[in-house]
Amino acid sequence: MACPFSVVVAIDFGTTSSGYAFSFTQDSEAIHMMKRWEGGDPGVANQKSPTCLLLTPDLRFHSFGFSARDFYHDLDPEEAQHWLYFDKFKMKIHSTSDLTMETELEAVNGRKVRAIEVFAHALRFFREHALKEVKDQSSSVLEGEEVRWVITVPAVWRQPAKQFMREAAYLAGLVSPDCPEQLLIALEPEAASIYCRKLRLHQVIDLSMQPITNGLDLDGSRPFDSSDRYVVADCGGGTVDLTVHQIEQPQGTLKELYKVSGGPHGAVGVDLAFEAMLCQIFGEDFIQSFKVKRPAAWVDLMIAFEARKRTAWPGRANALNISLPFSFIDYYKRHRGQSVEAALRRSNMKIVKWSSQGMLRLTQEAMNELFQPTICNIVKHIGPSPTPGAAGGGGAERREIRATMQFGDTEIKVTAVDVTSNRSVRASIDFLSN
């Protein structure tokens, strides 16, 4: 049957960052990534845009992504209290047990808006940007019904959350409720697993570094086949999702060896641990007051932490400096009648120091303390496979593997060490490689 769609547009709606890609059905292998956007953080190379939405005081859409964040940053502190800034709001959909079309999201300034309207604003923004880019690349005039939309969601999401995203897409005008087949809600780790199916072994693991443990002399240039079982761990901002698949030959379809699973163990957990550490030092009442009275400065502080967080790794010996906004230092002195430095001394938190340049110095021990709860949750979730052999013959055996990752624009390099045997393996995945 002929495909009724001329182009497929997929939106990756993430907790911390979002983006889209598209391909024309006549040449589906040629995938077009969204253009690099204006803005960005120093030292952070990213194709995506931060999942930040800014609404005017009268609840009209103003901007999304870097534009929203930068405009909000430049607002006068008093004026900023009237604007509605939302970030990292995706996980609210998962954490709300009684999710409805009337569920509300709270902006940084404390004002509330219906969640479905917030999501619809974001999806409408992506719709307009994606269609403009598609039309720039297309020689023919595209009609709305010729576009197939895909929105990826975490595997951990329950059915009400998936339906919520579909309703938000209808409200945003991506598709009509009369044509539900025009919108596909796809699980994030399954989409990643389908991509892995196209990889060749040398793109997943560098076979030249260490011999394969089972002694097989594998051809790294061959694609995955029916003997290959693999786990895709999709570690995102909000969730960590897992799929365990095997490729079935000759049809090339994927066989699910273990049901898709996941949990709220994403990188946002590290941000929450940092906020809890600030509450421990400066007092929870002060932090909550500062977030309401100086919302733009609070966003600045978390952006500064995000940039430094990405440079942290287990082998790092020196401390990480986190710049405190001047308004934080000033507001604390007026609120508490003492300096930030005095608060640090009084807290007896030895793993966090104060720099005379107005920075918090987080020692290696402090960064480990921030990362450890999230890492432990991920390790616990992956754990030993409940079905012997489901994840490549692991059975009940459990081994501790320590891995370090380097993230580039289009490439991830991983070095993994088996703690017991001290054997190491290095891997490199280039997402633009064919």
CSV table of C-alpha atoms in Angstrom, one decimal:
chain,number,residue,atom,x,y,z
A,1,MET,CA,0.0,0.0,0.0
A,2,ALA,CA,1.3,3.4,-1.0
A,3,CYS,CA,2.4,5.6,2.0
A,4,PRO,CA,-0.1,8.4,2.4
A,5,PHE,CA,2.5,10.7,3.9
A,6,SER,CA,5.2,12.7,2.1
A,7,VAL,CA,7.3,13.6,5.2
A,8,VAL,CA,7.7,12.3,8.8
A,9,VAL,CA,8.5,14.8,11.5
A,10,ALA,CA,9.6,13.5,14.9
A,11,ILE,CA,9.6,15.7,18.0
A,12,ASP,CA,11.9,14.7,20.9
A,13,PHE,CA,10.1,16.5,23.8
A,14,GLY,CA,12.6,16.2,26.6
A,15,THR,CA,12.6,17.2,30.2
A,16,THR,CA,15.7,19.5,30.0
A,17,SER,CA,16.1,19.9,26.2
A,18,SER,CA,14.0,19.3,23.1
A,19,GLY,CA,14.4,19.0,19.3
A,20,TYR,CA,13.1,17.5,16.1
A,21,ALA,CA,14.2,15.8,13.0
A,22,PHE,CA,12.4,14.9,9.7
A,23,SER,CA,12.8,12.8,6.6
A,24,PHE,CA,10.9,12.6,3.3
A,25,THR,CA,9.3,9.2,2.7
A,26,GLN,CA,10.9,9.0,-0.8
A,27,ASP,CA,14.3,9.0,0.8
A,28,SER,CA,13.7,7.9,4.4
A,29,GLU,CA,17.3,7.1,5.1
A,30,ALA,CA,18.2,10.8,4.8
A,31,ILE,CA,17.3,12.3,8.2
A,32,HIS,CA,17.5,16.0,8.6
A,33,MET,CA,18.3,17.3,12.0
A,34,MET,CA,16.9,20.6,13.1
A,35,LYS,CA,19.2,23.6,12.5
A,36,ARG,CA,21.4,24.7,15.3
A,37,TRP,CA,19.6,27.4,17.2
A,38,GLU,CA,20.7,30.8,18.4
A,39,GLY,CA,22.0,31.1,21.9
A,40,GLY,CA,23.5,28.4,24.0
A,41,ASP,CA,25.6,28.0,27.1
A,42,PRO,CA,29.3,28.5,27.3
A,43,GLY,CA,31.1,25.2,27.1
A,44,VAL,CA,27.9,23.3,26.3
A,45,ALA,CA,27.6,22.1,22.7
A,46,ASN,CA,24.0,21.0,21.9
A,47,GLN,CA,21.9,20.6,18.9
A,48,LYS,CA,18.7,20.8,21.0
A,49,SER,CA,17.0,23.7,22.7
A,50,PRO,CA,16.3,23.9,26.4
A,51,THR,CA,12.7,23.0,27.2
A,52,CYS,CA,11.8,26.5,28.5
A,53,LEU,CA,8.6,28.3,27.9
A,54,LEU,CA,7.8,32.0,28.6
A,55,LEU,CA,4.3,33.4,28.7
A,56,THR,CA,3.4,37.1,29.0
A,57,PRO,CA,1.7,38.4,32.2
A,58,ASP,CA,-1.6,38.1,30.3
A,59,LEU,CA,-0.8,34.4,29.5
A,60,ARG,CA,0.0,34.8,25.8
A,61,PHE,CA,2.9,32.8,24.2
A,62,HIS,CA,6.1,34.9,24.1
A,63,SER,CA,9.0,32.5,23.4
A,64,PHE,CA,10.5,29.1,23.8
A,65,GLY,CA,14.0,27.7,24.3
A,66,PHE,CA,17.1,29.9,24.4
A,67,SER,CA,15.0,32.9,23.4
A,68,ALA,CA,12.7,32.4,26.4
A,69,ARG,CA,15.5,31.9,28.8
A,70,ASP,CA,17.6,34.8,27.7
A,71,PHE,CA,14.6,37.2,27.5
A,72,TYR,CA,13.5,36.2,31.0
A,73,HIS,CA,17.1,36.6,32.3
A,74,ASP,CA,17.2,40.2,31.0
A,75,LEU,CA,13.9,41.3,32.6
A,76,ASP,CA,13.9,43.7,35.5
A,77,PRO,CA,13.6,41.6,38.8
A,78,GLU,CA,10.3,43.3,39.7
A,79,GLU,CA,8.9,42.9,36.2
A,80,ALA,CA,10.0,39.3,36.0
A,81,GLN,CA,7.7,38.4,38.9
A,82,HIS,CA,4.7,39.0,36.5
A,83,TRP,CA,6.0,36.8,33.7
A,84,LEU,CA,5.4,33.1,33.6
A,85,TYR,CA,8.5,31.0,33.0
A,86,PHE,CA,8.3,27.2,32.9
A,87,ASP,CA,11.2,24.8,32.7
A,88,LYS,CA,11.7,21.0,33.3
A,89,PHE,CA,7.9,20.7,33.4
A,90,LYS,CA,7.6,17.4,31.5
A,91,MET,CA,8.0,15.2,34.6
A,92,LYS,CA,4.9,16.7,36.3
A,93,ILE,CA,2.9,14.6,33.8
A,94,HIS,CA,4.4,11.4,35.1
A,95,SER,CA,4.4,12.3,38.8
A,96,THR,CA,0.7,13.4,38.8
A,97,SER,CA,-1.4,10.3,39.7
A,98,ASP,CA,-4.8,11.9,38.8
A,99,LEU,CA,-3.8,13.6,35.5
A,100,THR,CA,-6.6,15.3,33.8
A,101,MET,CA,-7.1,18.0,31.2
A,102,GLU,CA,-7.5,20.5,34.1
A,103,THR,CA,-4.2,19.6,35.8
A,104,GLU,CA,-2.1,22.7,36.4
A,105,LEU,CA,1.6,23.6,36.2
A,106,GLU,CA,3.2,26.2,38.4
A,107,ALA,CA,5.5,28.8,36.8
A,108,VAL,CA,8.7,29.9,38.5
A,109,ASN,CA,6.8,32.9,39.9
A,110,GLY,CA,4.1,30.7,41.5
A,111,ARG,CA,1.3,31.4,39.0
A,112,LYS,CA,-0.5,28.4,37.6
A,113,VAL,CA,-1.7,27.5,34.1
A,114,ARG,CA,-3.4,24.4,32.7
A,115,ALA,CA,-0.7,21.9,31.9
A,116,ILE,CA,-2.2,21.0,28.5
A,117,GLU,CA,-2.0,24.7,27.4
A,118,VAL,CA,1.7,24.8,28.4
A,119,PHE,CA,2.5,21.6,26.4
A,120,ALA,CA,0.4,22.8,23.5
A,121,HIS,CA,2.3,26.1,23.3
A,122,ALA,CA,5.6,24.2,23.1
A,123,LEU,CA,4.3,21.7,20.5
A,124,ARG,CA,2.9,24.5,18.4
A,125,PHE,CA,6.3,26.2,18.5
A,126,PHE,CA,8.0,23.1,17.2
A,127,ARG,CA,5.2,22.6,14.6
A,128,GLU,CA,5.8,26.1,13.1
A,129,HIS,CA,9.6,25.7,13.1
A,130,ALA,CA,9.6,22.2,11.7
A,131,LEU,CA,7.1,22.9,8.9
A,132,LYS,CA,9.1,26.0,7.8
A,133,GLU,CA,12.3,23.9,7.6
A,134,VAL,CA,10.5,21.1,5.7
A,135,LYS,CA,9.1,23.6,3.2
A,136,ASP,CA,12.6,25.1,2.7
A,137,GLN,CA,13.8,21.6,1.8
A,138,SER,CA,10.9,20.5,-0.4
A,139,SER,CA,10.4,21.4,-4.0
A,140,SER,CA,6.6,20.8,-3.9
A,141,VAL,CA,3.9,22.4,-1.8
A,142,LEU,CA,3.0,20.3,1.2
A,143,GLU,CA,-0.5,19.9,2.6
A,144,GLY,CA,-1.1,19.4,6.3
A,145,GLU,CA,-2.4,15.9,5.9
A,146,GLU,CA,0.9,14.9,4.1
A,147,VAL,CA,2.9,15.2,7.3
A,148,ARG,CA,3.1,12.3,9.7
A,149,TRP,CA,4.0,13.5,13.2
A,150,VAL,CA,5.9,11.4,15.8
A,151,ILE,CA,6.2,12.4,19.5
A,152,THR,CA,8.5,10.3,21.7
A,153,VAL,CA,7.5,9.7,25.3
A,154,PRO,CA,9.3,7.9,28.2
A,155,ALA,CA,8.6,4.2,28.6
A,156,VAL,CA,7.7,4.7,32.2
A,157,TRP,CA,4.7,6.9,31.3
A,158,ARG,CA,1.3,5.5,32.0
A,159,GLN,CA,-1.5,5.5,29.5
A,160,PRO,CA,-3.2,8.7,30.8
A,161,ALA,CA,0.1,10.6,30.3
A,162,LYS,CA,0.4,9.3,26.7
A,163,GLN,CA,-3.2,10.3,26.0
A,164,PHE,CA,-2.5,13.7,27.5
A,165,MET,CA,0.4,14.3,25.1
A,166,ARG,CA,-1.9,13.3,22.2
A,167,GLU,CA,-4.6,15.8,23.4
A,168,ALA,CA,-1.9,18.5,23.6
A,169,ALA,CA,-0.9,17.8,20.0
A,170,TYR,CA,-4.5,18.1,18.9
A,171,LEU,CA,-4.8,21.5,20.8
A,172,ALA,CA,-1.5,22.6,19.2
A,173,GLY,CA,-2.8,21.9,15.7
A,174,LEU,CA,-0.3,19.2,14.8
A,175,VAL,CA,-3.2,16.9,13.6
A,176,SER,CA,-6.9,16.8,13.8
A,177,PRO,CA,-8.7,14.5,16.3
A,178,ASP,CA,-10.5,13.1,13.2
A,179,CYS,CA,-7.2,11.8,11.8
A,180,PRO,CA,-5.5,10.1,14.9
A,181,GLU,CA,-3.4,7.9,12.7
A,182,GLN,CA,-1.5,11.0,11.5
A,183,LEU,CA,0.1,11.2,15.0
A,184,LEU,CA,2.3,8.4,16.4
A,185,ILE,CA,3.2,8.3,20.1
A,186,ALA,CA,6.4,6.4,20.3
A,187,LEU,CA,8.4,5.1,23.3
A,188,GLU,CA,11.8,6.8,23.5
A,189,PRO,CA,13.9,3.7,24.2
A,190,GLU,CA,12.2,1.7,21.4
A,191,ALA,CA,13.0,4.5,18.9
A,192,ALA,CA,16.6,4.3,20.1
A,193,SER,CA,16.6,0.6,19.7
A,194,ILE,CA,15.3,0.7,16.2
A,195,TYR,CA,18.2,3.1,15.4
A,196,CYS,CA,20.7,0.7,17.0
A,197,ARG,CA,19.4,-2.0,14.6
A,198,LYS,CA,21.0,0.0,11.8
A,199,LEU,CA,24.4,0.3,13.5
A,200,ARG,CA,27.3,-2.0,12.7
A,201,LEU,CA,29.2,-3.5,15.6
A,202,HIS,CA,32.3,-1.3,15.3
A,203,GLN,CA,30.0,1.7,15.8
A,204,VAL,CA,28.9,0.3,19.2
A,205,ILE,CA,32.2,-1.1,20.5
A,206,ASP,CA,35.8,-0.7,19.6
A,207,LEU,CA,36.9,-4.3,19.1
A,208,SER,CA,40.5,-3.4,18.8
A,209,MET,CA,40.9,-2.4,22.4
A,210,GLN,CA,40.1,-5.8,24.1
A,211,PRO,CA,39.3,-9.3,22.9
A,212,ILE,CA,35.6,-10.2,23.2
A,213,THR,CA,35.2,-12.0,26.5
A,214,ASN,CA,33.5,-15.1,25.0
A,215,GLY,CA,36.4,-15.6,22.7
A,216,LEU,CA,34.5,-15.1,19.4
A,217,ASP,CA,36.3,-13.4,16.6
A,218,LEU,CA,33.5,-11.1,15.5
A,219,ASP,CA,33.5,-9.1,12.3
A,220,GLY,CA,33.0,-5.5,13.5
A,221,SER,CA,31.9,-4.4,10.0
A,222,ARG,CA,28.8,-6.6,10.0
A,223,PRO,CA,25.4,-5.3,11.1
A,224,PHE,CA,23.6,-6.7,14.1
A,225,ASP,CA,22.1,-10.1,13.5
A,226,SER,CA,19.9,-12.6,15.3
A,227,SER,CA,22.7,-13.7,17.7
A,228,ASP,CA,23.0,-10.2,19.1
A,229,ARG,CA,21.1,-9.2,22.2
A,230,TYR,CA,21.4,-5.7,23.5
A,231,VAL,CA,20.1,-3.3,26.1
A,232,VAL,CA,19.4,0.3,25.3
A,233,ALA,CA,19.7,2.5,28.4
A,234,ASP,CA,18.1,5.9,27.5
A,235,CYS,CA,19.4,8.2,30.2
A,236,GLY,CA,17.5,11.4,29.9
A,237,GLY,CA,16.9,14.5,31.9
A,238,GLY,CA,13.8,13.2,33.7
A,239,THR,CA,13.8,9.4,33.2
A,240,VAL,CA,16.0,6.4,32.5
A,241,ASP,CA,14.3,3.9,30.2
A,242,LEU,CA,15.4,0.4,29.3
A,243,THR,CA,14.7,-1.9,26.4
A,244,VAL,CA,16.1,-5.4,25.9
A,245,HIS,CA,15.9,-6.5,22.2
A,246,GLN,CA,17.1,-9.1,19.8
A,247,ILE,CA,17.0,-8.8,16.0
A,248,GLU,CA,14.9,-11.5,14.2
A,249,GLN,CA,16.1,-12.7,10.9
A,250,PRO,CA,15.4,-12.7,8.0
A,251,GLN,CA,12.6,-10.2,8.4
A,252,GLY,CA,14.8,-7.8,10.5
A,253,THR,CA,12.2,-7.1,13.1
A,254,LEU,CA,12.9,-6.6,16.8
A,255,LYS,CA,12.0,-9.2,19.4
A,256,GLU,CA,11.4,-7.9,22.9
A,257,LEU,CA,13.2,-10.1,25.4
A,258,TYR,CA,12.0,-8.2,28.4
A,259,LYS,CA,9.3,-5.6,28.8
A,260,VAL,CA,10.1,-2.0,28.4
A,261,SER,CA,10.8,-0.4,31.8
A,262,GLY,CA,12.0,2.8,33.3
A,263,GLY,CA,12.0,5.1,36.3
A,264,PRO,CA,12.3,8.8,37.2
A,265,HIS,CA,16.1,8.5,37.6
A,266,GLY,CA,17.2,11.2,35.1
A,267,ALA,CA,19.7,14.0,35.5
A,268,VAL,CA,17.1,16.3,37.1
A,269,GLY,CA,17.7,14.2,40.3
A,270,VAL,CA,21.2,15.8,40.5
A,271,ASP,CA,19.7,19.3,40.2
A,272,LEU,CA,17.2,18.5,43.0
A,273,ALA,CA,20.1,17.2,45.1
A,274,PHE,CA,21.9,20.5,44.5
A,275,GLU,CA,18.8,22.5,45.6
A,276,ALA,CA,18.5,20.4,48.7
A,277,MET,CA,22.2,21.1,49.5
A,278,LEU,CA,21.5,24.9,49.1
A,279,CYS,CA,18.5,24.5,51.5
A,280,GLN,CA,20.8,22.7,54.0
A,281,ILE,CA,23.3,25.6,53.9
A,282,PHE,CA,21.0,28.7,53.6
A,283,GLY,CA,17.7,27.4,54.9
A,284,GLU,CA,14.7,26.1,53.0
A,285,ASP,CA,12.6,29.1,53.8
A,286,PHE,CA,15.2,31.4,52.3
A,287,ILE,CA,15.6,29.3,49.1
A,288,GLN,CA,11.8,29.2,48.6
A,289,SER,CA,11.5,33.0,49.2
A,290,PHE,CA,14.4,33.7,46.8
A,291,LYS,CA,12.8,31.5,44.0
A,292,VAL,CA,9.6,33.6,44.3
A,293,LYS,CA,11.1,37.1,44.8
A,294,ARG,CA,14.1,36.7,42.4
A,295,PRO,CA,12.9,34.0,39.9
A,296,ALA,CA,15.2,35.1,37.0
A,297,ALA,CA,18.2,35.0,39.3
A,298,TRP,CA,17.2,31.5,40.5
A,299,VAL,CA,17.1,30.3,36.8
A,300,ASP,CA,20.6,31.9,36.3
A,301,LEU,CA,21.9,29.9,39.3
A,302,MET,CA,20.6,26.6,37.9
A,303,ILE,CA,22.0,27.3,34.5
A,304,ALA,CA,25.4,28.0,36.0
A,305,PHE,CA,25.1,24.7,37.9
A,306,GLU,CA,24.1,22.8,34.7
A,307,ALA,CA,27.1,24.0,32.8
A,308,ARG,CA,29.5,23.0,35.6
A,309,LYS,CA,27.7,19.7,36.2
A,310,ARG,CA,28.5,18.6,32.7
A,311,THR,CA,32.2,18.9,33.4
A,312,ALA,CA,32.1,16.7,36.5
A,313,TRP,CA,33.6,13.2,36.3
A,314,PRO,CA,34.8,10.7,38.9
A,315,GLY,CA,38.5,11.2,38.3
A,316,ARG,CA,38.4,15.0,38.7
A,317,ALA,CA,40.6,16.2,41.6
A,318,ASN,CA,40.0,19.9,41.7
A,319,ALA,CA,36.8,21.6,42.9
A,320,LEU,CA,34.0,23.0,40.7
A,321,ASN,CA,33.2,26.7,41.0
A,322,ILE,CA,29.5,27.7,40.8
A,323,SER,CA,28.9,31.4,40.4
A,324,LEU,CA,26.3,32.8,42.8
A,325,PRO,CA,24.2,35.7,41.3
A,326,PHE,CA,24.9,39.0,43.0
A,327,SER,CA,21.2,39.2,43.8
A,328,PHE,CA,21.5,35.9,45.7
A,329,ILE,CA,24.3,37.3,47.9
A,330,ASP,CA,22.6,40.6,48.4
A,331,TYR,CA,19.2,39.1,49.1
A,332,TYR,CA,20.6,36.7,51.6
A,333,LYS,CA,22.4,39.5,53.5
A,334,ARG,CA,19.2,41.5,53.7
A,335,HIS,CA,17.0,38.5,54.5
A,336,ARG,CA,19.3,37.0,57.2
A,337,GLY,CA,21.5,39.9,58.2
A,338,GLN,CA,24.7,38.0,57.5
A,339,SER,CA,27.0,37.1,54.7
A,340,VAL,CA,26.8,34.0,52.5
A,341,GLU,CA,30.3,33.1,53.7
A,342,ALA,CA,29.1,33.2,57.3
A,343,ALA,CA,26.2,30.9,56.4
A,344,LEU,CA,28.6,28.3,54.9
A,345,ARG,CA,30.8,28.4,58.0
A,346,ARG,CA,27.8,28.0,60.3
A,347,SER,CA,26.4,25.0,58.2
A,348,ASN,CA,29.6,23.0,59.0
A,349,MET,CA,29.4,21.6,55.4
A,350,LYS,CA,33.1,20.9,54.9
A,351,ILE,CA,32.7,19.6,51.3
A,352,VAL,CA,31.5,23.1,50.1
A,353,LYS,CA,33.9,26.0,50.3
A,354,TRP,CA,33.5,29.8,49.6
A,355,SER,CA,35.6,31.6,47.0
A,356,SER,CA,36.4,35.3,47.4
A,357,GLN,CA,35.3,35.7,43.8
A,358,GLY,CA,31.7,35.1,44.9
A,359,MET,CA,31.6,31.4,44.0
A,360,LEU,CA,30.6,28.2,45.8
A,361,ARG,CA,33.5,25.7,45.4
A,362,LEU,CA,32.1,22.1,45.3
A,363,THR,CA,34.7,19.5,46.1
A,364,GLN,CA,34.9,16.2,44.4
A,365,GLU,CA,33.2,14.7,47.5
A,366,ALA,CA,30.3,17.2,47.2
A,367,MET,CA,29.8,16.3,43.5
A,368,ASN,CA,29.8,12.6,44.3
A,369,GLU,CA,27.2,13.2,47.0
A,370,LEU,CA,25.0,15.0,44.4
A,371,PHE,CA,25.3,12.3,41.8
A,372,GLN,CA,25.2,9.2,44.0
A,373,PRO,CA,21.5,8.9,44.6
A,374,THR,CA,20.7,9.2,40.9
A,375,ILE,CA,23.5,6.8,39.9
A,376,CYS,CA,22.4,4.3,42.6
A,377,ASN,CA,18.8,4.4,41.3
A,378,ILE,CA,20.0,3.7,37.8
A,379,VAL,CA,22.2,0.8,38.9
A,380,LYS,CA,19.4,-0.6,41.0
A,381,HIS,CA,16.9,-0.4,38.2
A,382,ILE,CA,19.2,-2.1,35.6
A,383,GLY,CA,20.3,-4.7,38.2
A,384,PRO,CA,20.4,-8.5,37.4
A,385,SER,CA,17.9,-9.6,34.8
A,386,PRO,CA,15.0,-11.4,36.4
A,387,THR,CA,15.0,-13.9,33.4
A,388,PRO,CA,18.2,-15.8,32.9
A,389,GLY,CA,19.8,-14.9,29.6
A,390,ALA,CA,17.3,-12.1,28.9
A,391,ALA,CA,20.0,-9.5,28.8
A,392,GLY,CA,22.7,-11.5,27.1
A,393,GLY,CA,23.0,-14.4,29.5
A,394,GLY,CA,23.5,-12.3,32.7
A,395,GLY,CA,21.2,-14.5,34.8
A,396,ALA,CA,21.6,-13.7,38.5
A,397,GLU,CA,25.2,-12.7,38.2
A,398,ARG,CA,25.9,-9.1,39.1
A,399,ARG,CA,29.1,-7.2,38.2
A,400,GLU,CA,30.1,-3.7,39.1
A,401,ILE,CA,31.1,-1.7,36.1
A,402,ARG,CA,32.5,1.8,36.3
A,403,ALA,CA,32.1,3.9,33.2
A,404,THR,CA,33.1,7.4,32.2
A,405,MET,CA,31.5,9.2,29.3
A,406,GLN,CA,32.6,12.1,27.1
A,407,PHE,CA,29.8,13.9,25.2
A,408,GLY,CA,30.7,15.7,22.0
A,409,ASP,CA,28.4,17.4,19.4
A,410,THR,CA,27.5,14.1,17.6
A,411,GLU,CA,29.6,11.5,19.4
A,412,ILE,CA,29.7,9.7,22.8
A,413,LYS,CA,32.9,8.1,24.0
A,414,VAL,CA,32.7,5.6,26.8
A,415,THR,CA,35.4,3.8,28.9
A,416,ALA,CA,34.1,1.0,31.0
A,417,VAL,CA,36.1,-0.9,33.7
A,418,ASP,CA,35.1,-4.2,35.3
A,419,VAL,CA,36.0,-3.5,39.0
A,420,THR,CA,36.6,-7.2,39.7
A,421,SER,CA,39.0,-8.0,36.8
A,422,ASN,CA,40.1,-4.5,36.1
A,423,ARG,CA,39.6,-5.1,32.4
A,424,SER,CA,38.5,-2.1,30.3
A,425,VAL,CA,36.6,-1.6,27.1
A,426,ARG,CA,36.3,1.6,25.1
A,427,ALA,CA,33.4,2.4,22.9
A,428,SER,CA,32.5,5.2,20.6
A,429,ILE,CA,29.2,6.0,18.9
A,430,ASP,CA,29.0,8.7,16.2
A,431,PHE,CA,25.4,9.6,15.6
A,432,LEU,CA,26.1,11.1,12.2
A,433,SER,CA,27.9,8.1,10.8
A,434,ASN,CA,26.2,5.8,8.3
